[in-house]
Amino acid sequence: MPELRLETHEDQTHFQPGQMLHGMAGWELEEPPTNAEVRLSWYTEGKGDQDVRVVLTHPYEAPAAVDAQLFEFTLPAEPYSFSGTLITLRWALELIVDGKHSKRVDLVIAPEGREIDLAELDPAAASAP
């Protein structure tokens, strides 16, 4: 059974747009993988179709069967992490190895590193039946 590790510096999961995200990805496999990469993406949940967008990737060249390597991303300016009544937008960091093994860490990217609660922005929507 493959073992994958995906960590952010000091296990930080809440970030501001434009901030640097530093981390480490590692794996232990029986054979060297053909490919391995860390992806930064956002996705939506809620009513309607789910949207997914890979924003940044960090591929590893010539990965070994047992490996641990650093990565870094400058986080994009948008979209912000938010939650609402009908839809929620979340960010994720994902290690993908050989297209079949994965490890994910959920992130928040928004001003002050806090997910935006749309109900707080529109009190009338929060009190609607």
Short mmCIF file of C-alpha atoms in Angstrom, two decimals:
data_model
loop_
_atom_site.label_atom_id
_atom_site.label_comp_id
_atom_site.label_asym_id
_atom_site.label_seq_id
_atom_site.Cartn_x
_atom_site.Cartn_y
_atom_site.Cartn_z
CA MET A 1 0.00 0.00 0.00
CA PRO A 2 1.54 3.33 -1.02
CA GLU A 3 2.13 5.94 1.63
CA LEU A 4 1.77 9.61 0.66
CA ARG A 5 2.52 12.71 2.72
CA LEU A 6 1.52 16.28 1.95
CA GLU A 7 2.33 19.00 4.45
CA THR A 8 2.32 22.77 4.51
CA HIS A 9 4.91 24.70 6.52
CA GLU A 10 3.82 24.52 10.17
CA ASP A 11 0.61 22.77 9.00
CA GLN A 12 -0.81 26.14 7.97
CA THR A 13 -4.11 25.86 6.07
CA HIS A 14 -5.42 29.45 6.12
CA PHE A 15 -3.78 31.96 3.78
CA GLN A 16 -4.22 35.39 2.28
CA PRO A 17 -4.19 35.99 -1.49
CA GLY A 18 -0.64 36.59 -2.76
CA GLN A 19 0.94 34.86 0.24
CA MET A 20 3.65 32.23 -0.27
CA LEU A 21 2.70 28.64 0.50
CA HIS A 22 5.63 26.37 1.32
CA GLY A 23 5.37 22.66 1.85
CA MET A 24 6.70 19.15 1.42
CA ALA A 25 5.36 16.23 -0.59
CA GLY A 26 6.57 12.69 -0.05
CA TRP A 27 5.74 9.13 -0.97
CA GLU A 28 6.85 5.59 -0.36
CA LEU A 29 6.12 3.18 -3.22
CA GLU A 30 7.43 -0.21 -4.25
CA GLU A 31 8.68 1.19 -7.59
CA PRO A 32 9.58 4.69 -8.80
CA PRO A 33 6.48 6.48 -10.07
CA THR A 34 6.23 7.63 -13.67
CA ASN A 35 5.06 11.05 -12.51
CA ALA A 36 4.28 13.00 -9.38
CA GLU A 37 3.02 16.52 -8.87
CA VAL A 38 1.41 18.86 -6.38
CA ARG A 39 -1.65 20.75 -7.61
CA LEU A 40 -3.33 23.82 -6.22
CA SER A 41 -6.97 23.93 -7.23
CA TRP A 42 -10.37 25.24 -6.27
CA TYR A 43 -13.73 23.54 -6.52
CA THR A 44 -17.35 24.33 -5.83
CA GLU A 45 -19.93 22.39 -3.84
CA GLY A 46 -23.66 22.91 -3.62
CA LYS A 47 -26.56 23.17 -6.00
CA GLY A 48 -25.93 22.75 -9.70
CA ASP A 49 -22.84 21.48 -11.45
CA GLN A 50 -19.54 21.20 -9.61
CA ASP A 51 -16.73 23.33 -11.03
CA VAL A 52 -13.08 22.37 -10.59
CA ARG A 53 -10.07 24.38 -11.72
CA VAL A 54 -6.40 23.46 -11.34
CA VAL A 55 -4.63 26.79 -10.90
CA LEU A 56 -0.97 25.85 -10.29
CA THR A 57 1.09 22.68 -10.55
CA HIS A 58 4.51 21.68 -9.27
CA PRO A 59 5.75 18.56 -11.13
CA TYR A 60 8.63 16.47 -9.81
CA GLU A 61 11.18 15.22 -12.32
CA ALA A 62 12.56 11.68 -12.04
CA PRO A 63 10.83 10.84 -8.75
CA ALA A 64 12.29 7.98 -6.74
CA ALA A 65 10.27 5.16 -5.17
CA VAL A 66 10.85 6.74 -1.75
CA ASP A 67 11.06 10.48 -2.01
CA ALA A 68 10.32 13.75 -0.23
CA GLN A 69 10.60 17.09 -1.96
CA LEU A 70 9.76 20.71 -1.26
CA PHE A 71 7.35 22.89 -3.21
CA GLU A 72 6.17 26.49 -3.07
CA PHE A 73 3.38 28.49 -4.64
CA THR A 74 2.55 32.17 -4.71
CA LEU A 75 -1.17 32.04 -4.03
CA PRO A 76 -3.47 33.67 -6.57
CA ALA A 77 -5.42 36.85 -5.90
CA GLU A 78 -8.77 35.16 -6.44
CA PRO A 79 -11.26 33.57 -6.13
CA TYR A 80 -11.71 33.77 -2.38
CA SER A 81 -12.84 30.83 -0.27
CA PHE A 82 -16.49 31.36 0.60
CA SER A 83 -19.55 29.54 1.84
CA GLY A 84 -23.11 30.37 1.01
CA THR A 85 -26.57 28.89 1.07
CA LEU A 86 -26.44 27.58 -2.51
CA ILE A 87 -22.74 27.26 -3.28
CA THR A 88 -19.38 27.00 -1.52
CA LEU A 89 -15.93 27.52 -3.04
CA ARG A 90 -13.04 25.64 -1.47
CA TRP A 91 -9.31 25.45 -2.23
CA ALA A 92 -7.26 22.25 -2.07
CA LEU A 93 -3.66 21.20 -2.31
CA GLU A 94 -3.27 17.73 -3.78
CA LEU A 95 -0.39 15.35 -4.34
CA ILE A 96 -1.02 13.11 -7.35
CA VAL A 97 1.30 10.16 -7.98
CA ASP A 98 0.97 8.13 -11.20
CA GLY A 99 -2.54 9.51 -11.66
CA LYS A 100 -3.95 6.95 -9.21
CA HIS A 101 -2.62 7.77 -5.75
CA SER A 102 -3.52 11.06 -4.11
CA LYS A 103 -3.38 12.96 -0.84
CA ARG A 104 -5.29 16.20 -0.25
CA VAL A 105 -5.12 19.11 2.19
CA ASP A 106 -8.01 21.57 2.25
CA LEU A 107 -7.07 25.25 2.32
CA VAL A 108 -8.70 28.62 2.86
CA ILE A 109 -7.51 31.51 0.70
CA ALA A 110 -9.23 34.80 1.52
CA PRO A 111 -8.51 38.19 3.08
CA GLU A 112 -7.28 37.78 6.65
CA GLY A 113 -7.09 34.02 5.96
CA ARG A 114 -10.78 33.53 6.85
CA GLU A 115 -13.43 31.97 4.66
CA ILE A 116 -16.08 34.48 3.66
CA ASP A 117 -19.53 33.62 4.98
CA LEU A 118 -21.97 35.08 2.47
CA ALA A 119 -24.79 35.01 5.04
CA GLU A 120 -22.81 37.45 7.19
CA LEU A 121 -22.50 39.84 4.24
CA ASP A 122 -26.26 39.79 3.58
CA PRO A 123 -28.16 39.51 6.89
CA ALA A 124 -31.49 39.43 5.00
CA ALA A 125 -30.42 36.21 3.24
CA ALA A 126 -29.55 34.60 6.57
CA SER A 127 -33.03 35.25 7.97
CA ALA A 128 -34.89 34.14 4.82
CA PRO A 129 -36.95 30.93 5.23
#
